[in-house]
Tab-separated table of C-alpha atoms and ligand atoms in Angstrom:
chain	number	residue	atom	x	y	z
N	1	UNK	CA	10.406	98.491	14.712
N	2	UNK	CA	12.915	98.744	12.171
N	3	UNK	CA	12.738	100.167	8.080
N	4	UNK	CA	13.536	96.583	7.590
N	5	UNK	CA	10.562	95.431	9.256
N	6	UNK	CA	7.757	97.110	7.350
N	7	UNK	CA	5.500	99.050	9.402
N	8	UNK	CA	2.827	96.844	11.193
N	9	UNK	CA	0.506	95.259	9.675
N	10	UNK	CA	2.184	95.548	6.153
N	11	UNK	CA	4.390	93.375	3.991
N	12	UNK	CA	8.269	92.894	4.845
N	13	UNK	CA	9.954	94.528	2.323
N	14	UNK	CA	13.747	93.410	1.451
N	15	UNK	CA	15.627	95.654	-0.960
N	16	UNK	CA	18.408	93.663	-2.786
N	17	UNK	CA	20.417	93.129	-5.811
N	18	UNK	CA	18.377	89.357	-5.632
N	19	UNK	CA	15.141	89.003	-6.675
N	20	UNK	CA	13.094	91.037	-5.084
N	21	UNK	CA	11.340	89.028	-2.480
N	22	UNK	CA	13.261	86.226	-2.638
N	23	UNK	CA	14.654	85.913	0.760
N	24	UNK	CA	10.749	86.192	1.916
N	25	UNK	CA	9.622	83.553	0.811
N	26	UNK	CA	13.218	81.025	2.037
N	27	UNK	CA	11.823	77.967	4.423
N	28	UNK	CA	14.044	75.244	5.866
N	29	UNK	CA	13.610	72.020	5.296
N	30	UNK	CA	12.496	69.978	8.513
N	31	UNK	CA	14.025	66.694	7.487
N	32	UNK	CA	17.044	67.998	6.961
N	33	UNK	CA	17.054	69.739	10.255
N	34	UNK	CA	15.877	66.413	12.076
N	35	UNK	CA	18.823	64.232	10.203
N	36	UNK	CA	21.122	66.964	11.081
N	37	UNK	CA	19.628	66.598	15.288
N	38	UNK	CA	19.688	62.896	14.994
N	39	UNK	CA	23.289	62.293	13.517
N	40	UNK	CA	24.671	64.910	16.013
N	41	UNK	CA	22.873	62.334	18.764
N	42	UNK	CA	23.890	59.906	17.634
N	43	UNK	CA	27.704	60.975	19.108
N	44	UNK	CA	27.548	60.800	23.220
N	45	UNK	CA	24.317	58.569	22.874
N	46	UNK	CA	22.567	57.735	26.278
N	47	UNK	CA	21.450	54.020	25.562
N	48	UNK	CA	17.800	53.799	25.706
N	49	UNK	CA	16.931	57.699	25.084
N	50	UNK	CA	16.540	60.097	22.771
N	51	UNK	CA	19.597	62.125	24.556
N	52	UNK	CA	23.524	61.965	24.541
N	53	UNK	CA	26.405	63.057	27.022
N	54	UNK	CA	28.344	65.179	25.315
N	55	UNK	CA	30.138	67.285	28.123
N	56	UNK	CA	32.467	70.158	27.351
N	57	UNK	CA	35.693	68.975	26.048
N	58	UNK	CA	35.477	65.374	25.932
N	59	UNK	CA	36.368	63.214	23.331
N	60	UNK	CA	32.225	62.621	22.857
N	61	UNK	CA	32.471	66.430	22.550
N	62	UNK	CA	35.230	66.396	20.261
N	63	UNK	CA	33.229	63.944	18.007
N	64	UNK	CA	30.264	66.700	18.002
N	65	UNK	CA	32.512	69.027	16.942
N	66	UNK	CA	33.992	67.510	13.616
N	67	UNK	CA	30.743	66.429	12.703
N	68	UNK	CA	29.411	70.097	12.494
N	69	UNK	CA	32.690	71.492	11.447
N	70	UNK	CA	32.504	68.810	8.492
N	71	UNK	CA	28.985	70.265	7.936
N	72	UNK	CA	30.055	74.176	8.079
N	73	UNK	CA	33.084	72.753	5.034
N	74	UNK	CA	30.630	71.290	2.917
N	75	UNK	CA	28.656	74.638	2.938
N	76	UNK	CA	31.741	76.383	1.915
N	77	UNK	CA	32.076	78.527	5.245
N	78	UNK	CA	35.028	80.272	6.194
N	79	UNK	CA	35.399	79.003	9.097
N	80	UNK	CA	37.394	80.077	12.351
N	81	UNK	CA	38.148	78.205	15.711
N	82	UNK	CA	39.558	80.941	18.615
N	83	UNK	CA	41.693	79.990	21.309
N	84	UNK	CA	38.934	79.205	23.545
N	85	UNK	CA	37.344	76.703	21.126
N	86	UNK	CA	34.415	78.865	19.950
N	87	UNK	CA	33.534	77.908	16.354
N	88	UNK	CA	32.524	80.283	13.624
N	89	UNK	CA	31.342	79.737	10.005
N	90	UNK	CA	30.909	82.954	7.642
N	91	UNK	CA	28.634	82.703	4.669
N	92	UNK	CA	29.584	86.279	2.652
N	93	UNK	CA	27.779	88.861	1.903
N	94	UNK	CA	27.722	91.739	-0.069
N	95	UNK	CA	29.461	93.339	2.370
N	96	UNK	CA	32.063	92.446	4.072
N	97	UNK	CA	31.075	93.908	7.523
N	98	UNK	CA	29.700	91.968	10.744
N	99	UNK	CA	28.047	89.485	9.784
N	100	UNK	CA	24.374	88.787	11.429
N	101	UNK	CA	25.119	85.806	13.780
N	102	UNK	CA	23.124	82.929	14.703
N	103	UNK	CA	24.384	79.890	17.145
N	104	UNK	CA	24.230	78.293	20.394
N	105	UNK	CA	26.164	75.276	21.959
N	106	UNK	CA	26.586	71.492	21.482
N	107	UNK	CA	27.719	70.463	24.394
N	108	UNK	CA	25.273	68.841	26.761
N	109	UNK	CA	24.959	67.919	30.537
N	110	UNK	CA	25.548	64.457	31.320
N	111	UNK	CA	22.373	63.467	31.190
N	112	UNK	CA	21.332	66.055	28.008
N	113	UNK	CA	18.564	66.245	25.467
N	114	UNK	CA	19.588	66.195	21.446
N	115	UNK	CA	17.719	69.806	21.340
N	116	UNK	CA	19.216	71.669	23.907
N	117	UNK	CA	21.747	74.271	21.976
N	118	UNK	CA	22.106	71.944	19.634
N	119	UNK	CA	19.205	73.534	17.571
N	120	UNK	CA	20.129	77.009	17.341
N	121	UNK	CA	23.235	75.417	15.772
N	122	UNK	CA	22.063	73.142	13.329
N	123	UNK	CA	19.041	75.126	12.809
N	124	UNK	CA	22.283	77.999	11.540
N	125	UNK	CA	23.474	75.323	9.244
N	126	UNK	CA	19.810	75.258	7.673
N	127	UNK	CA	19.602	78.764	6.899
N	128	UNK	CA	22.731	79.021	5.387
N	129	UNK	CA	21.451	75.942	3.585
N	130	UNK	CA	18.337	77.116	2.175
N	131	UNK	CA	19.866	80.551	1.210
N	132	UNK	CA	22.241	78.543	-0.662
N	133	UNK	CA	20.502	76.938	-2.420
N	134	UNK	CA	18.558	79.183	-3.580
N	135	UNK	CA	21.423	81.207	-5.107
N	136	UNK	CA	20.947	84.385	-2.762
N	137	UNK	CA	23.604	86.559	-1.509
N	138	UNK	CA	22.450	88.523	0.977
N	139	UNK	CA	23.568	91.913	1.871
N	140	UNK	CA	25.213	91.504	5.158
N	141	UNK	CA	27.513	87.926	5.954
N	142	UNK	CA	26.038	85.546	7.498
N	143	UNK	CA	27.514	83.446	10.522
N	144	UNK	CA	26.774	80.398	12.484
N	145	UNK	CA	28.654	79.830	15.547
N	146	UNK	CA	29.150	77.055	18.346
N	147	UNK	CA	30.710	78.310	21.704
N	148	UNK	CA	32.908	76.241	24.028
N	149	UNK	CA	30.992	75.118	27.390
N	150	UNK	CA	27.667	76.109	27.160
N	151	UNK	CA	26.308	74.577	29.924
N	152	UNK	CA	29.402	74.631	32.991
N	153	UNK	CA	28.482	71.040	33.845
N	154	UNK	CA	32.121	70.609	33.568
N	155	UNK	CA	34.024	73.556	34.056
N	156	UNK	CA	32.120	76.449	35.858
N	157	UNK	CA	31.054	79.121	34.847
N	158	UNK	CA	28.113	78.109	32.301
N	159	UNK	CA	28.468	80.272	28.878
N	160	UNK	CA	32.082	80.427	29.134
N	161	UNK	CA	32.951	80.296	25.483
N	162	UNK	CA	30.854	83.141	24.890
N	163	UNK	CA	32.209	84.977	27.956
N	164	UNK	CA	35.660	84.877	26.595
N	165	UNK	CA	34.416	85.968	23.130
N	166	UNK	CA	32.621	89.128	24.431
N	167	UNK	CA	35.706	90.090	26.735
N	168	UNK	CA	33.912	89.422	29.859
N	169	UNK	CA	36.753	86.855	30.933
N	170	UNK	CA	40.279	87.169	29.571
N	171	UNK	CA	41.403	84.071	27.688
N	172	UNK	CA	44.521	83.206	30.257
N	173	UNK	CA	41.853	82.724	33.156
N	174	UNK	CA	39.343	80.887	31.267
N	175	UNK	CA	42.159	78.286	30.120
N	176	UNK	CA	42.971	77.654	34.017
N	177	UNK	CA	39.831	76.847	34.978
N	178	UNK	CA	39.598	73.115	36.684
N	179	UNK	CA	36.792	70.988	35.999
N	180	UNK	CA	35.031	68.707	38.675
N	181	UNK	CA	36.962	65.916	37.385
N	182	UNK	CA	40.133	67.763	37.782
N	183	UNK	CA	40.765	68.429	33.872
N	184	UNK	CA	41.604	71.674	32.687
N	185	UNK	CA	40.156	73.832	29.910
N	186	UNK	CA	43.862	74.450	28.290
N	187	UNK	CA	44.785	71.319	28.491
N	188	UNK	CA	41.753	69.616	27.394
N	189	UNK	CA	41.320	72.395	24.288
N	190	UNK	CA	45.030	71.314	23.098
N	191	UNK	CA	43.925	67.548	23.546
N	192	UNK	CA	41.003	67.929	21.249
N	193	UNK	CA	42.388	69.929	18.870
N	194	UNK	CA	40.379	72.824	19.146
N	195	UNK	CA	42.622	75.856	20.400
N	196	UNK	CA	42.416	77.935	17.610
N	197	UNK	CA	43.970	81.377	16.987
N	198	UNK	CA	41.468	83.526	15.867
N	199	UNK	CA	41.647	86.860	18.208
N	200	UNK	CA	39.885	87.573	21.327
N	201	UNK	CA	37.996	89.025	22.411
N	202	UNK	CA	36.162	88.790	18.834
N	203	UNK	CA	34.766	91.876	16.696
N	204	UNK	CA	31.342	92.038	17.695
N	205	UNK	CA	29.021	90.659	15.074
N	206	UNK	CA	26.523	92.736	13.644
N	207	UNK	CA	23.732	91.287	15.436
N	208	UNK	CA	22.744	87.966	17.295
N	209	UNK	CA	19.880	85.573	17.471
N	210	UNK	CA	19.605	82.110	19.624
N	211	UNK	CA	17.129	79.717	18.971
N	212	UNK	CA	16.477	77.457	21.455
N	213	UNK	CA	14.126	75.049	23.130
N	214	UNK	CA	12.174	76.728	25.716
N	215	UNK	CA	13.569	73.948	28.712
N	216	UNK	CA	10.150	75.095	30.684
N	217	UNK	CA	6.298	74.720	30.929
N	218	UNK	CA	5.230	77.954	29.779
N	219	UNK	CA	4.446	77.903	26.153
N	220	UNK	CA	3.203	74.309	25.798
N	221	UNK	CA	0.654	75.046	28.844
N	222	UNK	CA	-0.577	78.238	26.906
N	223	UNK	CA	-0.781	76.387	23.487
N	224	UNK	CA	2.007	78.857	22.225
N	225	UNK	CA	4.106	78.026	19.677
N	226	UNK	CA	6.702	80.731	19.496
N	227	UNK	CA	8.528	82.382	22.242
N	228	UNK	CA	9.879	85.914	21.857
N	229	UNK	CA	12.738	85.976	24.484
N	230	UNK	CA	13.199	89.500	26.434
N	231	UNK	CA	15.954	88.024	28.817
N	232	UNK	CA	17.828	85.916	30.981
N	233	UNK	CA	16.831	86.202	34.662
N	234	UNK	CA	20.483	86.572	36.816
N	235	UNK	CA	22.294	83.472	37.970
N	236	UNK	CA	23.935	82.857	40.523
N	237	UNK	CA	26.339	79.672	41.325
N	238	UNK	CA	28.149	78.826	44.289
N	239	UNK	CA	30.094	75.157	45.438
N	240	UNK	CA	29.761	75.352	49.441
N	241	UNK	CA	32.297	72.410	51.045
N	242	UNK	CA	31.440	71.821	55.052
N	243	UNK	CA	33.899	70.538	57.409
N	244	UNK	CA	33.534	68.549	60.695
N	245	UNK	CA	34.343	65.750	62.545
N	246	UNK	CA	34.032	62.195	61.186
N	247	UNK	CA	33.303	59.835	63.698
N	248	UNK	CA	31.352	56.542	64.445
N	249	UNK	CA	27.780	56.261	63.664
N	250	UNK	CA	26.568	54.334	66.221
N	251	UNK	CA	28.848	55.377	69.048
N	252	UNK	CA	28.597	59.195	68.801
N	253	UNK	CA	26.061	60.481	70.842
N	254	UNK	CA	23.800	63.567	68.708
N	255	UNK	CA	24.971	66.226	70.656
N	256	UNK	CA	28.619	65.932	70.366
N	257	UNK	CA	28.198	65.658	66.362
N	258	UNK	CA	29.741	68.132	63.804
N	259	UNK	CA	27.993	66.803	60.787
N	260	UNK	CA	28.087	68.828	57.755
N	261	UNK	CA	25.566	65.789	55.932
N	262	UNK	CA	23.286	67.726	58.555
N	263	UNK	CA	24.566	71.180	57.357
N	264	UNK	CA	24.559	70.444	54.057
N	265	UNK	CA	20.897	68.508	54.093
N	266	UNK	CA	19.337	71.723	55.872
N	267	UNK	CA	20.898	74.271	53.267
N	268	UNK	CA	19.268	72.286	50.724
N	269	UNK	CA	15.777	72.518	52.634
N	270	UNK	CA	16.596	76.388	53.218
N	271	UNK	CA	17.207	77.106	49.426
N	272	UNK	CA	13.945	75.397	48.507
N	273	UNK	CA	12.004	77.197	51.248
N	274	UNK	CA	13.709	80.519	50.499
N	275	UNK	CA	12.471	79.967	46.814
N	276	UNK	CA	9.036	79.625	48.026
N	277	UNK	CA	9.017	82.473	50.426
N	278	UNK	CA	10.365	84.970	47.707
N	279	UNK	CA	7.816	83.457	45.121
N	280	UNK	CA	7.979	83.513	41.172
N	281	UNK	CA	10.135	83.837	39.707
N	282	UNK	CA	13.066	83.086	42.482
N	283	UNK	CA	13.780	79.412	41.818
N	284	UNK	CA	16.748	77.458	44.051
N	285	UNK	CA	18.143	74.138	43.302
N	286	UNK	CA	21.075	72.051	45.196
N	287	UNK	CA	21.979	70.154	41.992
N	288	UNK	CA	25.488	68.234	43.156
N	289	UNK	CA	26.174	66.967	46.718
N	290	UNK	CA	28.822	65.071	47.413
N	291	UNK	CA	29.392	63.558	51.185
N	292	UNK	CA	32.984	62.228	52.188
N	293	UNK	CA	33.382	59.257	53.058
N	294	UNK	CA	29.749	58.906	51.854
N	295	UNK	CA	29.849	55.291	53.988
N	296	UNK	CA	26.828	53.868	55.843
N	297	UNK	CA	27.954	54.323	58.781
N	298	UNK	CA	29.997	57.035	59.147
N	299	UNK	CA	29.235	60.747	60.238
N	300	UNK	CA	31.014	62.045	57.262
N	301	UNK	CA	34.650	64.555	57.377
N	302	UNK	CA	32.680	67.042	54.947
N	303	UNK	CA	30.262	67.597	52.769
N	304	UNK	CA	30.407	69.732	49.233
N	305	UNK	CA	27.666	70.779	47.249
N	306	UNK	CA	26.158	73.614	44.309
N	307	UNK	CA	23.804	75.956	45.526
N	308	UNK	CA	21.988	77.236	41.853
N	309	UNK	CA	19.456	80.546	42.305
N	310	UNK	CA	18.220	82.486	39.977
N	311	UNK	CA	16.124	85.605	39.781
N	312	UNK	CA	15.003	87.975	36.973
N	313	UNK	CA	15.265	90.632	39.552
N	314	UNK	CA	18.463	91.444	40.697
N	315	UNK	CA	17.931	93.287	44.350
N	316	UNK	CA	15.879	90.012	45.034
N	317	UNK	CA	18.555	87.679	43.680
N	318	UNK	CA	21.130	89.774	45.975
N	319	UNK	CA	18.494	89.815	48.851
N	320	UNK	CA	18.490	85.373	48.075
N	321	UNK	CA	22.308	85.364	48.311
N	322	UNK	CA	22.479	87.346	51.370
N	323	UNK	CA	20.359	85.232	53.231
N	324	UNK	CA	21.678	82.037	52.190
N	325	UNK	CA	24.607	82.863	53.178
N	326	UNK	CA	23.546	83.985	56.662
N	327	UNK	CA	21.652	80.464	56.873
N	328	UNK	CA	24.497	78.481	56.046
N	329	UNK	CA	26.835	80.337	58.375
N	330	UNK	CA	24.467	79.914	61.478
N	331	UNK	CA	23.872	76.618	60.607
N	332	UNK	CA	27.686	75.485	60.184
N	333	UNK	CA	28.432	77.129	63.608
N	334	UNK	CA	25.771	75.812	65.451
N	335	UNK	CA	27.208	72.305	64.076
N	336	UNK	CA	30.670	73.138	65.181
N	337	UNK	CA	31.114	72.796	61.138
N	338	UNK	CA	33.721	75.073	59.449
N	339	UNK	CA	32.491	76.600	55.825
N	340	UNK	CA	34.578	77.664	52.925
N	341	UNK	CA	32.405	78.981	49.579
N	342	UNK	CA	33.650	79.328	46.157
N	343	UNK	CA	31.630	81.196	43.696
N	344	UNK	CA	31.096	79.402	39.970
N	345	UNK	CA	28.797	81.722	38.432
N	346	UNK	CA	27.512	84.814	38.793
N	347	UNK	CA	25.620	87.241	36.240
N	348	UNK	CA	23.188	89.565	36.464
N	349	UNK	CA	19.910	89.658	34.797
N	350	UNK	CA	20.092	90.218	30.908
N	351	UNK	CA	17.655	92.238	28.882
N	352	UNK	CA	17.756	92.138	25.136
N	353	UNK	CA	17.092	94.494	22.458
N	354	UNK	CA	13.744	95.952	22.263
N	355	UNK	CA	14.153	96.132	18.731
N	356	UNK	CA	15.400	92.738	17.698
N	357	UNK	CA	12.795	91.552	20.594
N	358	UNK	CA	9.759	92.797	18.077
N	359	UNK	CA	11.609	91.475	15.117
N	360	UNK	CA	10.980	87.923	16.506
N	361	UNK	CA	7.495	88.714	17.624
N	362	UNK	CA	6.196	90.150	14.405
N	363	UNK	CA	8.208	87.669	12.302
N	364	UNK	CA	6.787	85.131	14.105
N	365	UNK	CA	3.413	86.604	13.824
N	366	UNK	CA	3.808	86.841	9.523
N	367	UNK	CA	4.847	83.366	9.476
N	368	UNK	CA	1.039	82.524	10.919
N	369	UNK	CA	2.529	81.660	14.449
N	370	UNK	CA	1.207	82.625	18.168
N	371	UNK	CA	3.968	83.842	19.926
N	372	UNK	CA	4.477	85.374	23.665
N	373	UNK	CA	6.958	87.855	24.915
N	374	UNK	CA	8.929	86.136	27.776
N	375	UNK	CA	12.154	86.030	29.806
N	376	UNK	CA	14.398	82.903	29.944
N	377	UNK	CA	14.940	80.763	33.064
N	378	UNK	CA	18.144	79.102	31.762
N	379	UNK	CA	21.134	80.590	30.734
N	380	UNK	CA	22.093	81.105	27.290
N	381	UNK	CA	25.315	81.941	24.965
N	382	UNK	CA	22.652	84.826	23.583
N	383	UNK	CA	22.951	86.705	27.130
N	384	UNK	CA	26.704	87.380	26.422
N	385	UNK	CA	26.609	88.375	23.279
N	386	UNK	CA	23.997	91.163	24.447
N	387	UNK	CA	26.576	92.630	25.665
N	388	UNK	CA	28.247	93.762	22.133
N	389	UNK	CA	25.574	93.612	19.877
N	390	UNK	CA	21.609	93.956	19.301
N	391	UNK	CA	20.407	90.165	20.307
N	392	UNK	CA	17.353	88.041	20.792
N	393	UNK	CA	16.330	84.737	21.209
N	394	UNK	CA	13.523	82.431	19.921
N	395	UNK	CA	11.873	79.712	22.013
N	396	UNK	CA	9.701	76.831	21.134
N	397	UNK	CA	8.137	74.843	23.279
N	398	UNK	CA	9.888	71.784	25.253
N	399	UNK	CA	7.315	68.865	25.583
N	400	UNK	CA	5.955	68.581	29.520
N	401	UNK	CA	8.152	71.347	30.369
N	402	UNK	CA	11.307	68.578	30.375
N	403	UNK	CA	14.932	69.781	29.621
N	404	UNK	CA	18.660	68.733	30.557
N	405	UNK	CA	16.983	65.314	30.833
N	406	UNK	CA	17.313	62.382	27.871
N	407	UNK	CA	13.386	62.739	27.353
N	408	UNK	CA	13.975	66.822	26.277
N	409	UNK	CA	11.301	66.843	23.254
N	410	UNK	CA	10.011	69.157	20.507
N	411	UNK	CA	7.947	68.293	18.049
N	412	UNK	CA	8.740	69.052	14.103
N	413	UNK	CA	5.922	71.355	13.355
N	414	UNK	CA	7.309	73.444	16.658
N	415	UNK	CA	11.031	72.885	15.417
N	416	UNK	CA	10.111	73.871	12.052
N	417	UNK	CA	8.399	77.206	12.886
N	418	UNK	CA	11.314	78.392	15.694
N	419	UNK	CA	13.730	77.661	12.483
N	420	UNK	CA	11.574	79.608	9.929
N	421	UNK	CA	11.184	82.237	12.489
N	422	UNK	CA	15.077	82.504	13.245
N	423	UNK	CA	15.559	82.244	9.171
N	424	UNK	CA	13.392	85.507	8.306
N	425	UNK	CA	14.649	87.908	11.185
N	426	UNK	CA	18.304	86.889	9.984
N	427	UNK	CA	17.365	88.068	6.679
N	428	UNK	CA	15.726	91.015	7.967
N	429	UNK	CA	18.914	91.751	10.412
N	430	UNK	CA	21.026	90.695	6.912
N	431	UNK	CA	18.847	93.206	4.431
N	432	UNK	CA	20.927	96.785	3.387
N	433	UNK	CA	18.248	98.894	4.823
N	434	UNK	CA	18.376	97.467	8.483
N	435	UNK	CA	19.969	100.297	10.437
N	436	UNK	CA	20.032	98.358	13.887
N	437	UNK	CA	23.270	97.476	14.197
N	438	UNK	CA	26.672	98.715	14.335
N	439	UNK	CA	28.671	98.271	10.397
Z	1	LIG	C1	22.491	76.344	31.280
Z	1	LIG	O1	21.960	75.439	30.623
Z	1	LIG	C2	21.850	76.735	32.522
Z	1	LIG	O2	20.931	77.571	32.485
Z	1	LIG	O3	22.167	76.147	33.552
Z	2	LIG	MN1	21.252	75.519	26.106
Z	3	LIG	MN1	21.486	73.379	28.950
């Protein structure tokens, strides 16, 4: 627990040139915020849903990203685009130091909810807002940022925006990365428009906070409303492509077969099983399979498809790997299959700052809220910028559990609280006598 914090039990206190008090007693406004999550649906719209398609570096992306950029102008923010297409908009401060950062992504998976990243970044544009308007300038800048590709759908790895910003991938590789419909993140960057300048890797902000929709069952089944995030379990992502022998269907007898629809159909089964066998909180998913020819009847040439595992555990994530891999090398052979495997993702498990951690919890606790400590299942822009500055995250809860689906849905009272929640600790993180972070 920080100075800034109070000690438990009593008041915040906030020590400014502003009214004393002031930045206390700062709420969003929920209508805004819902305007601000419909309009930015509106752009990549699924017909039919409440969700939209906005994958990295399309043009329905592009569209996503004027939209916000045209809100961060109208707030006055200095704002910044770096060469990997990560967005930034500065409110200042007193000081002209690191500014406390909020953010998150807007692009989606194909088949995306409107609140998936997109409300940790329009729920930025809110506080900056409110704070605004009410004529405050608080002690420490404020920022709001959007990062590039979010969610890997298109161009593996997932977070990659954020990556580049923290360092953790230099800038030249990230731009050569192929996408699984053969684009390229250079190319496509230059296309859009959005291959800025601004230096990477970037000065690490003074601190970070995501807030995000859950994407899981945990706090709606508890009756929860606020999630204090301690982590991101490790993820691991691999594309496995099987070879064989395409023949006839009907003519080739089962034992002379090299199928790798076989191969690939039992490494599905295996990750599932393996998932099961390790327990909670392994999870295993075979999210993209593709069969060539992929004809009736035809013992298909090869097969390629993701293998997705996660653990919060790393040894037991490793341990997952291992024996995947010993599966689907057994397996192949037995087939007379050949195997190559390309790794898309791979990061280890993420814990965040202890003390940011218990800003969220008692924030959320002054603001009249139940909230839960908890780790993440899904991966999140917040996990990289860990690595250079104090960071935490703040869940609420995702309606039956339901995420990177069109039906993703949070209601406004839970919307309204995660936003209020992220609001206070930013002024908190934003206040002179918050020592947490490095000036
Ligand atoms: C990102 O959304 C991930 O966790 O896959
Ligand atoms: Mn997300
Ligand atoms: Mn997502």
């Amino acid at each position: 627990m920080t100075s800034a914090t109070g000690s438990p039990g009593s008041a915040p206190s906030y020590p400014h040139s502003s009214p004393t008090g002031a930045f206390a007693d700062l709420r969003i406004d929920i209508d805004r915020l819902i305007q601000r999550l419909a309009d930015l649906a509106a752009i990549g719209a699924i017909e039919g849903t409440e969700g939209c398609a906005r994958l990295a570096l399309t043009d329905e992306d592009k569209a996503g990203r004027d939209l916000v950029v045209a809100a961060m102008e109208e707030l006055g923010l200095n704002i910044t685009t770096d060469g990997i297409g990560n967005v930034v908009g500065v409110m200042a401060g007193e000081t002209d130091g690191p500014p406390v950062m909020c953010g998150s992504h807007i692009d989606t998976v194909r088949t995306g909810g409107r609140y998936d990243g997109n409300l940790g970044v329009l729920a930025g544009l809110e506080v900056i807002e409110v704070v605004k308007a009410a004529g405050l300038t608080p002690h420490r800048p404020l920022a709001v940022a959007f990062f590039t590709d979010e969610e890997g759908a298109r161009f593996a790895p997932d977070m990659l925006g954020s990556l580049v910003y923290v360092g953790g991938m230099p800038l030249e590789e990230a731009l050569e990365i192929e996408g699984i419909d053969g684009a390229i993140v250079g190319a496509e960057l230059e296309r859009i428009g959005y291959d800025g300048s601004s230096p990477l890797p970037a000065a690490a902000p003074y601190a970070f906070v995501e807030l995000h929709v859950e994407q899981g069952p945990v706090l709606e089944a508890e009756g929860i409303t606020i999630g204090a995030v301690d982590g991101v379990q490790g993820i691991s992502w691999q594309e496995v492509t099987v070879t064989g022998q395409s023949n006839h269907a009907g003519t080739t007898p089962m034992n002379l077969r090299k199928d790798p629809g076989f191969v690939a159909a039992a490494c599905a089964n295996f990750v599932r099983q393996l998932a099961l066998e390790l327990g909670a909180p392994q999870v295993g998913t075979v999210g993209r399979l593709e069969l060539h020819p992929n004809l009736v009847n035809v013992v298909p040439a090869s097969a390629t498809f993701t293998v997705d595992i996660r653990n919060t555990d790393e040894a037991i994530l490793k341990q997952a790997e291992q024996r995947f891999a010993e599966f689907l090398a057994t397996t192949a052979e037995a087939e007379g299959c050949t195997v190559e495997t390309k790794e898309l993702a791979r990061f280890e498990p993420v814990i965040f700052d202890d003390r940011v951690i218990d800003m969220v919890r008692s924030t959320a606790e002054e603001l009249g809220h139940s909230v839960k400590q908890m780790p993440s299942g899904a991966g999140h822009d917040a996990q990289m910028l860990a690595r250079v500055c104090p960071t935490a995250m703040v869940f609420t809860p995702s309606r039956d559990g339901i995420s990177h689906n069109p039906a993703e849905y949070t209601s406004p009272s839970d919307l309204e609280a995660g936003a209020n929640v992220m609001l206070q600790v930013m002024m908190k993180l934003a206040a002179a006598d918050c020592q947490i972070g490095a000036e």
